[in-house]
Amino acid sequence: MNILVCISHVPDTTTKIKFAENNTRLDTTGIQWVINPWDELSLTRALELKEKSGSGVQKVSVAHVGPSSAEPTIRKALAIGADDAYRVDVEALDSYQVAAQLAEIVKAGSFDMILCGIESSDYNGSNVGGMLAEFLDYVSVSGISHLDIEGGEILVTRELDGGREKLVVPSPFVGIVQKGIAKEPRIAAMRGIMMARKKPVHLVDATEAGPLTRVKEFEPPQPRPACKFVDPENPEQLVELLQNEAKVI
Amino acid sequence: MSVLVYTENWDGSFKKLSCELISFAVKLAEEMQTDVAALSIGNVEAEELEKLGQYGVKRILTAQNGELSQFDPQTYAKAITQVADKEQASLIVMADNNTGKALAPRLSVRMKAAVASGVSHMPDTLSPFVIKTKTFSGNAFAVTELPTDVKILTIAQNSFDLKKNPAEVTVEDAGIDTSGLRPKAAVKEVEKQTDKLLLTDAEIVVSAGRGMKTPENWGPIEELASLLNGATACSRPVSDEGWRPHEEHTGQTGKIIAPNVYFAIGISGATQHLAGVSGSKYIIAINNDKEAPIFDAAQYGIVGDASRILPRLVDALKKAKSA
């Protein structure tokens, strides 16, 4: 069984977000780029499964859609333990364009399980995984908090609004994963970093598929009014404010 | 041209969220001078369907096909596409919850329809169709144009007020052809949280963090939540430590919620935490560090020791409630 983990390259969450060119694009100066946290957890779980005896997982690959500036992120994924990587050399403008490119990698390869993080921490669309599954007409399961292979069966737990379900899924399938899938993201060790240099990164030509949406500009959210402080010696006043001023309780 | 709203049910009942979707869609359809239909999949009693009519929808299409009894994004996307095509829907509206997030992207590819996710504002303009979507975990909006003939919007919870607008409802069968629509994944086990208020449904959430020092100090947090008919939540370190169940973790990697009132007690308000709660209407912070970033996001705050403040707050609430 071969697993493909789709990785997105996002600004570190603590980065202060700024925009450039009349707020039409992200100002990338000074941004620390990282693997999208959910993708990192997916990769960690894929590697755990590969190491689990009897899982039948032979290979874990990663795929990324984006220009060469994402190379360090891809190398990091290889250093963590992925066997090889695919990069589609195109600056994709929305999740539809990303998913269309990823679909070509899947069609050209031989993957039984494709994992995507539930959303990217930058654009928060939560769309790539589901779109990829539809391009391929594969089964998709969203909100996966647990993934295992037992006796040749792929078992997943999905979180629903108000509960969870355990499912047996056929392969190939697209798993869209969330928190819980792995405890902590795996960190690259020195040996992994050395080995990553020799692992192949396959460069893939972009397909013609373009975006469906167009971001005209970015807008900051409405600033919140300044915090009204209540005297800690008189917390009763808070109840009164919530009752009579905010009228929320 | 029409608006189609997918209204999910939970064991045969709708939630406030379903009514918010209807309110939003009815208002939008008015602006677009077109009609709205709601699609309900699964067994829902007529009386419950009529609830949706309270918010202005006149036509409800139902699909009670056995093939659709299991929620499977692949088969649901095919079924909803059939209905959308028949209705000549130019806009499909659904919730930005687990279900909507699973369905919208599949529908988008199937119908070549642009998606706007996590919508919390009415469109800026209808032609061209331009709408704001939440990006960078609430730190910005992307003003996005959806140029395709069919458009899909997923609506953030608690973003649109309910608007009573009673209408006479007609219920029709959606007429979905389910041949070949059979889920390929098999459900083995279902676990439902029925006993307590779901975090994502709660109007008031009382959340606490590492500032509480030990899990034994949660008594007043739970008491406060129960007095306010709210749910309890926690920050990531607290759930990582195992002080509270993982279901309670709110924040970027946990649950993303948008209640009316969010109490952040002993939570400093790291970016990752705020990413999960910034949609809350009111944030109330109690923290002993006056420099804590949570106070920048809060409307009301108390700088002080939560263990001393909470009991007095609980007493004051009890008094206010009995008054």
Coordinates of C-alpha atoms in Angstrom, one line a residue:
Chain A
M1 CA 0.0 0.0 0.0
N2 CA 1.3 3.5 -0.9
I3 CA 0.2 6.6 0.9
L4 CA 0.3 10.1 -0.6
V5 CA 0.2 13.0 1.9
C6 CA -0.7 16.4 0.4
I7 CA 1.2 19.2 2.0
S8 CA 0.6 22.9 2.0
H9 CA 3.1 25.5 2.9
V10 CA 1.8 28.2 5.2
P11 CA 2.9 31.1 7.3
D12 CA 3.8 30.2 10.8
T13 CA 0.6 30.9 12.9
T14 CA 2.4 33.4 15.1
T15 CA 3.4 35.5 12.0
K16 CA 1.8 38.9 11.8
I17 CA -0.2 38.9 8.6
K18 CA 0.3 42.0 6.3
F19 CA -0.7 42.6 2.8
A20 CA 1.0 44.4 -0.1
E21 CA 0.1 46.0 -3.4
N22 CA -3.1 47.7 -2.2
N23 CA -4.0 44.7 -0.1
T24 CA -4.2 42.5 -3.2
R25 CA -1.6 40.0 -2.0
L26 CA 0.1 38.6 1.1
D27 CA 3.2 40.5 2.1
T28 CA 5.7 37.6 2.3
T29 CA 8.6 39.6 3.8
G30 CA 9.7 38.2 7.1
I31 CA 7.3 35.3 7.0
Q32 CA 8.4 32.0 8.5
W33 CA 7.0 29.2 6.4
V34 CA 6.0 25.9 7.8
I35 CA 4.2 22.7 6.8
N36 CA 0.5 23.2 7.4
P37 CA -0.1 21.8 10.9
W38 CA -2.8 19.2 9.9
D39 CA -0.7 18.0 6.9
E40 CA 2.2 17.5 9.3
L41 CA 0.0 15.4 11.5
S42 CA -1.2 13.4 8.5
L43 CA 2.4 12.8 7.5
T44 CA 3.3 11.7 11.0
R45 CA 0.4 9.2 11.1
A46 CA 1.3 7.9 7.6
L47 CA 4.8 7.2 8.8
E48 CA 3.6 5.5 12.0
L49 CA 1.5 3.2 9.8
K50 CA 4.4 2.4 7.6
E51 CA 6.4 1.4 10.7
K52 CA 3.5 -0.7 12.1
S53 CA 4.2 -4.4 11.3
G54 CA 1.5 -6.0 9.1
S55 CA 0.1 -2.6 7.9
G56 CA 1.3 -3.4 4.4
V57 CA 2.3 0.3 3.8
Q58 CA 5.4 0.3 1.6
K59 CA 5.9 3.9 0.7
V60 CA 4.9 7.3 1.9
S61 CA 5.1 10.2 -0.6
V62 CA 4.3 13.8 -0.3
A63 CA 2.8 16.2 -2.9
H64 CA 2.9 20.0 -3.0
V65 CA 1.5 22.5 -5.5
G66 CA 3.6 25.6 -5.6
P67 CA 6.8 27.3 -6.9
S68 CA 10.3 26.4 -5.9
S69 CA 10.2 28.7 -2.8
A70 CA 8.5 25.8 -1.1
E71 CA 11.5 23.5 -1.5
P72 CA 12.6 23.9 2.2
T73 CA 9.1 22.8 3.3
I74 CA 9.3 19.7 1.0
R75 CA 12.8 18.8 2.2
K76 CA 11.5 19.1 5.8
A77 CA 8.8 16.5 4.9
L78 CA 11.4 14.2 3.5
A79 CA 13.6 14.7 6.5
I80 CA 10.7 13.8 8.8
G81 CA 10.6 10.5 6.8
A82 CA 8.6 10.7 3.5
D83 CA 10.3 8.5 0.9
D84 CA 9.9 10.9 -2.1
A85 CA 8.0 14.0 -3.1
Y86 CA 6.1 15.5 -6.0
R87 CA 6.0 19.2 -6.7
V88 CA 3.7 20.8 -9.3
D89 CA 5.5 24.0 -10.4
V90 CA 2.7 26.5 -10.5
E91 CA 1.5 29.3 -8.3
A92 CA -2.1 28.1 -7.7
L93 CA -4.7 30.8 -7.0
D94 CA -7.4 28.8 -5.2
S95 CA -8.2 25.4 -3.8
Y96 CA -9.8 24.2 -7.1
Q97 CA -6.6 24.8 -9.0
V98 CA -4.5 23.0 -6.3
A99 CA -6.9 20.0 -6.2
A100 CA -6.9 19.8 -10.1
Q101 CA -3.1 19.6 -10.0
L102 CA -2.9 17.1 -7.3
A103 CA -5.4 14.9 -9.1
E104 CA -3.0 14.5 -12.0
I105 CA -0.3 13.3 -9.6
V106 CA -2.6 10.7 -8.2
K107 CA -3.8 9.5 -11.7
A108 CA -0.2 9.1 -12.9
G109 CA 0.9 7.2 -9.8
S110 CA -0.3 4.3 -7.7
F111 CA -1.6 5.4 -4.4
D112 CA -4.1 3.6 -2.2
M113 CA -4.6 6.3 0.4
I114 CA -4.4 10.0 0.0
L115 CA -4.3 12.2 3.1
C116 CA -5.1 15.9 3.3
G117 CA -5.3 18.2 6.3
I118 CA -8.8 19.5 7.0
E119 CA -7.8 23.0 6.1
S120 CA -4.8 25.1 5.5
S121 CA -4.1 27.6 8.3
D122 CA -3.8 30.4 5.8
Y123 CA -6.8 30.4 3.5
N124 CA -9.0 28.2 5.8
G125 CA -11.1 27.0 2.8
S126 CA -11.3 23.3 3.9
N127 CA -11.7 22.4 0.2
V128 CA -8.7 20.7 -1.3
G129 CA -9.3 17.2 0.1
G130 CA -13.0 17.0 -1.0
M131 CA -12.2 18.6 -4.4
L132 CA -9.4 16.1 -5.0
A133 CA -11.7 13.2 -4.2
E134 CA -14.3 14.4 -6.6
F135 CA -11.8 14.9 -9.4
L136 CA -10.9 11.3 -8.9
D137 CA -14.4 10.0 -8.1
Y138 CA -12.9 8.4 -4.9
V139 CA -14.6 7.9 -1.6
S140 CA -13.8 10.7 0.8
V141 CA -14.1 10.8 4.6
S142 CA -13.8 14.1 6.3
G143 CA -13.0 15.0 9.9
I144 CA -10.9 11.9 10.5
S145 CA -9.5 11.8 14.1
H146 CA -8.2 8.3 14.0
L147 CA -6.8 6.1 11.2
D148 CA -5.5 2.6 11.3
I149 CA -4.9 -0.5 9.2
E150 CA -5.8 -3.8 10.8
G151 CA -5.9 -7.1 9.1
G152 CA -5.8 -5.4 5.7
E153 CA -8.8 -3.2 6.5
I154 CA -8.6 0.6 6.6
L155 CA -10.4 1.8 9.7
V156 CA -11.2 5.5 10.3
T157 CA -13.0 7.4 12.9
R158 CA -14.7 10.6 11.7
E159 CA -15.9 13.4 13.9
L160 CA -19.5 14.6 13.2
D161 CA -21.4 17.5 14.7
G162 CA -22.5 15.7 17.8
G163 CA -20.7 12.4 17.7
R164 CA -18.4 10.2 15.9
E165 CA -18.5 7.2 13.6
K166 CA -16.1 4.3 12.9
L167 CA -15.9 3.3 9.3
V168 CA -14.2 0.7 7.1
V169 CA -13.2 2.4 3.9
P170 CA -12.2 0.9 0.6
S171 CA -9.0 1.9 -1.2
P172 CA -8.2 4.0 -2.9
F173 CA -9.7 6.8 -0.8
V174 CA -9.1 10.4 0.3
G175 CA -8.9 10.9 4.0
I176 CA -9.3 14.4 5.3
V177 CA -7.8 14.6 8.7
Q178 CA -8.1 16.7 11.8
K179 CA -6.8 16.9 15.3
G180 CA -6.3 13.5 17.0
I181 CA -4.8 11.7 14.0
A182 CA -1.4 11.8 15.6
K183 CA -0.3 13.0 19.1
E184 CA 2.6 15.3 18.2
P185 CA 4.0 16.1 14.8
R186 CA 7.3 14.2 14.2
I187 CA 10.4 16.3 14.2
A188 CA 13.3 15.7 11.8
A189 CA 16.4 14.2 13.2
M190 CA 19.9 15.0 12.0
R191 CA 20.1 11.6 10.1
G192 CA 16.7 12.4 8.5
I193 CA 17.9 15.8 7.4
M194 CA 21.1 14.2 5.8
M195 CA 19.1 11.5 4.1
A196 CA 16.5 14.0 2.8
R197 CA 19.1 15.6 0.5
K198 CA 19.3 12.4 -1.5
K199 CA 15.6 11.7 -1.7
P200 CA 13.9 12.4 -5.1
V201 CA 11.6 15.4 -5.6
H202 CA 9.7 14.8 -8.8
L203 CA 8.9 18.0 -10.7
V204 CA 5.5 17.8 -12.3
D205 CA 4.3 20.0 -15.1
A206 CA 1.1 22.0 -14.3
T207 CA -2.1 21.1 -16.1
E208 CA -4.2 23.8 -17.7
A209 CA -6.8 23.8 -14.9
G210 CA -7.1 27.4 -13.6
P211 CA -8.8 28.8 -10.5
L212 CA -12.6 29.1 -10.2
T213 CA -12.5 32.1 -7.8
R214 CA -10.6 35.4 -7.8
V215 CA -9.5 37.2 -4.6
K216 CA -9.9 40.9 -5.4
E217 CA -8.4 42.1 -2.1
F218 CA -7.9 41.4 1.5
E219 CA -9.6 43.4 4.2
P220 CA -8.7 43.6 7.9
P221 CA -11.6 42.6 10.2
Q222 CA -13.5 45.3 12.0
P223 CA -11.4 46.3 15.0
R224 CA -13.0 45.3 18.3
P225 CA -13.7 48.0 20.7
A226 CA -11.3 48.4 23.6
C227 CA -11.7 46.1 26.6
K228 CA -13.7 47.5 29.4
F229 CA -12.1 46.5 32.7
V230 CA -14.0 45.5 35.8
D231 CA -12.4 46.0 39.2
P232 CA -11.3 42.6 40.5
E233 CA -12.5 43.6 43.9
N234 CA -16.0 44.1 42.5
P235 CA -16.6 41.2 40.1
E236 CA -20.4 41.6 40.6
Q237 CA -20.2 44.5 38.3
L238 CA -19.4 42.1 35.4
V239 CA -22.7 40.3 35.9
E240 CA -24.5 43.7 35.8
L241 CA -22.7 44.8 32.6
L242 CA -23.5 41.5 30.9
Q243 CA -27.1 41.8 31.9
N244 CA -27.8 45.5 31.4
E245 CA -25.2 46.7 28.9
A246 CA -24.4 43.8 26.6
K247 CA -27.8 42.1 27.4
V248 CA -26.4 38.7 26.8
I249 CA -27.4 36.9 30.0
Chain B
M1 CA -32.0 30.7 -11.5
S2 CA -32.8 30.0 -7.9
V3 CA -31.3 29.4 -4.5
L4 CA -31.1 25.9 -3.0
V5 CA -30.4 25.5 0.7
Y6 CA -29.2 22.2 2.0
T7 CA -30.7 21.9 5.5
E8 CA -29.2 19.0 7.4
N9 CA -31.1 17.3 10.2
W10 CA -29.9 15.7 13.4
D11 CA -32.0 12.6 14.1
G12 CA -35.0 14.2 12.4
S13 CA -34.6 17.6 14.0
F14 CA -33.3 20.9 12.7
K15 CA -31.1 23.2 14.7
K16 CA -30.9 27.0 15.0
L17 CA -28.2 26.8 12.4
S18 CA -30.6 25.3 9.9
C19 CA -32.9 28.3 10.4
E20 CA -30.0 30.7 10.1
L21 CA -29.3 29.2 6.7
I22 CA -32.9 29.7 5.6
S23 CA -33.0 33.3 6.9
F24 CA -29.8 34.0 5.0
A25 CA -31.0 32.4 1.8
V26 CA -34.4 34.1 1.8
K27 CA -32.8 37.5 2.2
L28 CA -30.3 36.8 -0.6
A29 CA -33.0 35.4 -2.9
E30 CA -35.0 38.6 -2.3
E31 CA -32.1 40.7 -3.4
M32 CA -31.5 38.4 -6.4
Q33 CA -35.3 38.5 -7.1
T34 CA -35.5 34.8 -7.3
D35 CA -37.0 31.8 -5.4
V36 CA -35.6 29.6 -2.6
A37 CA -36.1 25.9 -2.0
A38 CA -34.7 23.9 0.9
L39 CA -33.5 20.3 0.5
S40 CA -33.8 18.0 3.4
I41 CA -32.3 14.5 3.2
G42 CA -33.5 11.8 5.7
N43 CA -36.6 11.2 7.7
V44 CA -38.0 14.4 9.1
E45 CA -41.6 14.8 10.2
A46 CA -43.8 17.3 8.4
E47 CA -44.2 19.3 11.5
E48 CA -40.4 19.7 11.8
L49 CA -40.2 20.7 8.1
E50 CA -42.8 23.4 8.7
K51 CA -40.4 25.0 11.2
L52 CA -38.2 26.0 8.3
G53 CA -41.3 27.8 6.8
Q54 CA -41.2 30.1 9.8
Y55 CA -38.2 31.7 8.3
G56 CA -39.6 32.3 4.9
V57 CA -38.9 29.2 2.7
K58 CA -42.0 28.1 0.7
R59 CA -40.8 25.0 -1.0
I60 CA -39.1 22.1 0.7
L61 CA -37.8 19.1 -1.2
T62 CA -37.3 16.0 0.7
A63 CA -35.3 12.8 -0.1
Q64 CA -36.0 9.9 2.2
N65 CA -34.2 7.3 0.0
G66 CA -32.6 4.5 2.0
E67 CA -29.4 4.8 -0.1
L68 CA -28.9 8.2 1.5
S69 CA -29.4 7.1 5.1
Q70 CA -25.7 7.1 5.6
F71 CA -23.9 10.4 5.2
D72 CA -21.4 9.8 2.5
P73 CA -20.0 12.8 0.7
Q74 CA -19.5 11.0 -2.6
T75 CA -23.1 9.8 -2.9
Y76 CA -24.6 13.0 -1.4
A77 CA -22.7 15.2 -3.8
K78 CA -24.2 13.2 -6.7
A79 CA -27.7 13.4 -5.2
I80 CA -27.5 17.1 -4.5
T81 CA -26.2 17.8 -8.0
Q82 CA -29.3 16.1 -9.4
V83 CA -31.5 18.4 -7.4
A84 CA -29.5 21.5 -8.1
D85 CA -29.6 20.8 -11.9
K86 CA -33.4 20.2 -11.8
E87 CA -34.0 23.3 -9.8
Q88 CA -31.6 25.3 -12.1
A89 CA -30.0 26.5 -8.9
S90 CA -27.5 29.3 -9.4
L91 CA -26.6 29.4 -5.7
I92 CA -26.3 26.5 -3.2
V93 CA -26.2 27.4 0.4
M94 CA -25.0 25.0 3.2
A95 CA -23.5 25.2 6.7
D96 CA -19.8 25.7 7.3
N97 CA -19.8 22.7 9.6
N98 CA -18.4 19.2 9.3
T99 CA -21.1 18.2 6.8
G100 CA -20.9 21.3 4.7
K101 CA -17.1 21.2 4.6
A102 CA -17.3 17.6 3.4
L103 CA -19.9 18.3 0.7
A104 CA -19.2 21.8 -0.7
P105 CA -15.8 20.9 -2.3
R106 CA -17.2 17.8 -4.0
L107 CA -20.1 19.7 -5.3
S108 CA -17.8 22.4 -6.5
V109 CA -15.9 20.1 -8.7
R110 CA -19.0 18.2 -9.9
M111 CA -20.8 21.4 -10.9
K112 CA -17.7 23.5 -11.7
A113 CA -19.1 25.9 -9.2
A114 CA -16.9 28.4 -7.3
V115 CA -17.1 28.1 -3.5
A116 CA -16.9 30.7 -0.8
S117 CA -16.3 29.1 2.6
G118 CA -17.1 30.4 6.0
V119 CA -19.3 33.3 4.8
S120 CA -20.4 35.7 7.5
H121 CA -21.5 38.7 5.5
M122 CA -24.0 39.3 2.7
P123 CA -22.4 39.7 -0.7
D124 CA -20.7 43.0 -1.4
T125 CA -22.2 43.0 -4.9
L126 CA -24.4 40.5 -6.8
S127 CA -23.2 41.2 -10.3
P128 CA -20.3 40.4 -10.4
F129 CA -20.9 38.2 -7.4
V130 CA -18.4 39.3 -4.7
I131 CA -18.4 38.1 -1.2
K132 CA -16.1 38.2 1.9
T133 CA -14.6 35.0 3.2
K134 CA -12.7 34.5 6.4
T135 CA -9.0 33.9 5.9
F136 CA -5.8 33.7 8.0
S137 CA -7.8 32.4 10.9
G138 CA -9.9 35.4 11.3
N139 CA -7.1 38.0 10.8
A140 CA -8.4 39.1 7.4
F141 CA -11.3 38.7 4.9
A142 CA -10.6 37.8 1.4
V143 CA -13.0 39.8 -0.9
T144 CA -13.6 37.1 -3.4
E145 CA -15.3 37.1 -6.8
L146 CA -17.2 33.9 -7.8
P147 CA -17.6 34.2 -11.6
T148 CA -19.1 30.8 -12.3
D149 CA -22.8 30.3 -13.2
V150 CA -23.4 28.1 -10.2
K151 CA -21.9 29.3 -6.8
I152 CA -21.7 27.5 -3.5
L153 CA -21.6 29.3 -0.1
T154 CA -20.9 27.7 3.2
I155 CA -22.3 29.9 6.0
A156 CA -20.5 30.4 9.4
Q157 CA -22.7 29.6 12.4
N158 CA -24.1 32.5 14.4
S159 CA -23.4 35.0 11.6
F160 CA -26.9 35.8 10.5
D161 CA -29.8 36.7 12.7
L162 CA -32.9 34.6 12.6
K163 CA -35.7 36.5 10.8
K164 CA -39.3 35.3 11.3
N165 CA -41.1 35.5 8.1
P166 CA -43.8 32.8 8.2
A167 CA -44.7 31.2 4.9
E168 CA -47.1 28.5 3.7
V169 CA -44.9 25.5 3.0
T170 CA -45.3 22.9 0.3
V171 CA -43.3 19.7 0.7
E172 CA -42.4 17.7 -2.4
D173 CA -40.3 14.7 -3.1
A174 CA -36.9 15.8 -4.5
G175 CA -37.1 12.9 -7.0
I176 CA -33.5 11.8 -6.7
D177 CA -32.6 8.8 -8.9
T178 CA -30.6 6.7 -6.5
S179 CA -29.6 4.0 -8.9
G180 CA -25.8 3.5 -8.5
L181 CA -25.8 5.7 -5.4
R182 CA -24.5 3.4 -2.7
P183 CA -21.9 4.4 -0.1
K184 CA -18.6 2.5 -0.5
A185 CA -17.5 3.1 3.1
A186 CA -19.2 1.0 5.7
V187 CA -20.2 2.4 9.2
K188 CA -19.1 0.0 11.9
E189 CA -19.9 1.9 15.0
V190 CA -21.8 5.1 15.9
E191 CA -21.2 7.1 19.1
K192 CA -23.5 10.0 19.8
Q193 CA -23.2 12.8 22.3
T194 CA -26.7 13.2 23.3
D195 CA -26.5 13.9 27.0
K196 CA -24.9 17.3 27.0
L197 CA -25.0 20.5 25.1
L198 CA -22.7 20.5 22.2
L199 CA -19.9 23.0 22.2
T200 CA -20.7 24.0 18.7
D201 CA -24.4 24.6 19.5
A202 CA -23.9 26.5 22.7
E203 CA -24.8 30.2 22.9
I204 CA -22.6 30.7 25.9
V205 CA -19.3 28.9 26.4
V206 CA -17.2 29.0 29.5
S207 CA -13.6 28.1 28.7
A208 CA -10.6 27.8 30.9
G209 CA -6.9 27.4 30.5
R210 CA -3.7 26.6 32.2
G211 CA -4.2 29.6 34.5
M212 CA -6.6 27.3 36.5
K213 CA -3.4 25.5 37.7
T214 CA -4.9 22.1 38.4
P215 CA -7.8 20.1 37.0
E216 CA -9.3 20.1 40.5
N217 CA -10.1 23.8 40.1
W218 CA -12.7 23.2 37.4
G219 CA -15.7 23.2 39.8
P220 CA -16.6 26.9 39.5
I221 CA -16.1 26.7 35.7
E222 CA -18.7 24.0 35.4
E223 CA -21.0 25.8 37.8
L224 CA -20.7 29.0 35.8
A225 CA -21.5 27.2 32.6
S226 CA -24.5 25.4 34.1
L227 CA -25.9 28.6 35.6
L228 CA -25.7 30.2 32.1
N229 CA -27.0 27.1 30.3
G230 CA -23.7 27.1 28.5
A231 CA -21.1 24.5 27.6
T232 CA -17.5 24.2 28.9
A233 CA -14.4 24.4 26.8
C234 CA -10.7 24.6 27.3
S235 CA -7.4 25.6 25.7
R236 CA -5.0 23.3 24.0
P237 CA -2.5 22.8 26.9
V238 CA -5.3 21.8 29.2
S239 CA -6.6 19.1 26.8
D240 CA -3.0 18.0 26.0
E241 CA -2.4 17.5 29.7
G242 CA -5.5 15.4 29.9
W243 CA -7.1 17.8 32.5
R244 CA -10.2 18.0 30.2
P245 CA -11.5 15.9 27.3
H246 CA -10.2 16.6 23.8
E247 CA -13.7 17.4 22.6
E248 CA -13.5 20.6 24.7
H249 CA -10.4 22.0 23.0
T250 CA -11.2 25.2 21.2
G251 CA -8.7 26.8 19.0
Q252 CA -7.1 26.5 15.6
T253 CA -6.5 22.8 15.8
G254 CA -9.4 22.0 18.0
K255 CA -13.0 23.2 17.6
I256 CA -13.8 26.4 15.9
I257 CA -16.7 28.0 17.6
A258 CA -18.7 31.3 17.4
P259 CA -21.0 31.5 20.4
N260 CA -22.7 34.7 21.5
V261 CA -20.6 34.9 24.7
Y262 CA -17.2 33.3 25.3
F263 CA -15.6 33.4 28.7
A264 CA -11.8 32.9 28.6
I265 CA -10.6 32.2 32.1
G266 CA -6.9 31.8 32.7
I267 CA -6.3 31.7 29.0
S268 CA -3.6 34.1 27.7
G269 CA -5.1 34.2 24.2
A270 CA -2.3 32.9 21.9
T271 CA -3.0 33.4 18.2
Q272 CA -3.8 29.7 17.8
H273 CA -6.4 29.9 20.5
L274 CA -8.0 33.1 19.2
A275 CA -8.2 31.5 15.7
G276 CA -10.8 29.2 17.1
V277 CA -12.9 31.7 19.0
S278 CA -12.5 35.0 17.2
G279 CA -16.0 34.6 15.7
S280 CA -17.6 35.0 19.2
K281 CA -19.8 38.1 19.6
Y282 CA -18.6 38.8 23.1
I283 CA -15.3 37.7 24.7
I284 CA -15.0 38.0 28.4
A285 CA -11.5 37.5 29.8
I286 CA -10.3 36.8 33.3
N287 CA -6.6 36.7 33.7
N288 CA -4.0 37.7 36.2
D289 CA -1.6 39.1 33.5
K290 CA -2.9 42.4 32.3
E291 CA -0.6 42.2 29.3
A292 CA -2.2 38.9 28.1
P293 CA -3.3 39.2 24.4
I294 CA -6.8 37.9 25.3
F295 CA -7.6 41.4 26.6
D296 CA -7.1 42.8 23.1
A297 CA -9.8 40.5 21.8
A298 CA -12.1 40.9 24.8
Q299 CA -15.0 43.4 25.4
Y300 CA -15.0 42.9 29.1
G301 CA -12.1 41.9 31.3
I302 CA -11.0 41.4 34.9
V303 CA -7.3 41.4 35.8
G304 CA -7.0 39.2 38.8
D305 CA -6.9 35.7 40.3
A306 CA -9.6 33.5 38.8
S307 CA -9.8 31.3 42.0
R308 CA -10.8 34.4 44.0
I309 CA -13.1 36.0 41.4
L310 CA -15.0 33.0 40.2
P311 CA -16.9 32.1 43.4
R312 CA -18.1 35.7 43.7
L313 CA -19.1 35.7 40.1
V314 CA -21.1 32.5 40.6
D315 CA -22.8 34.1 43.6
A316 CA -23.6 37.3 41.8
L317 CA -25.1 35.3 38.9
K318 CA -27.2 33.2 41.3
K319 CA -28.5 36.4 42.9
A320 CA -29.2 38.0 39.5
K321 CA -31.1 34.9 38.4
S322 CA -33.3 34.7 41.4
A323 CA -34.0 38.4 41.3

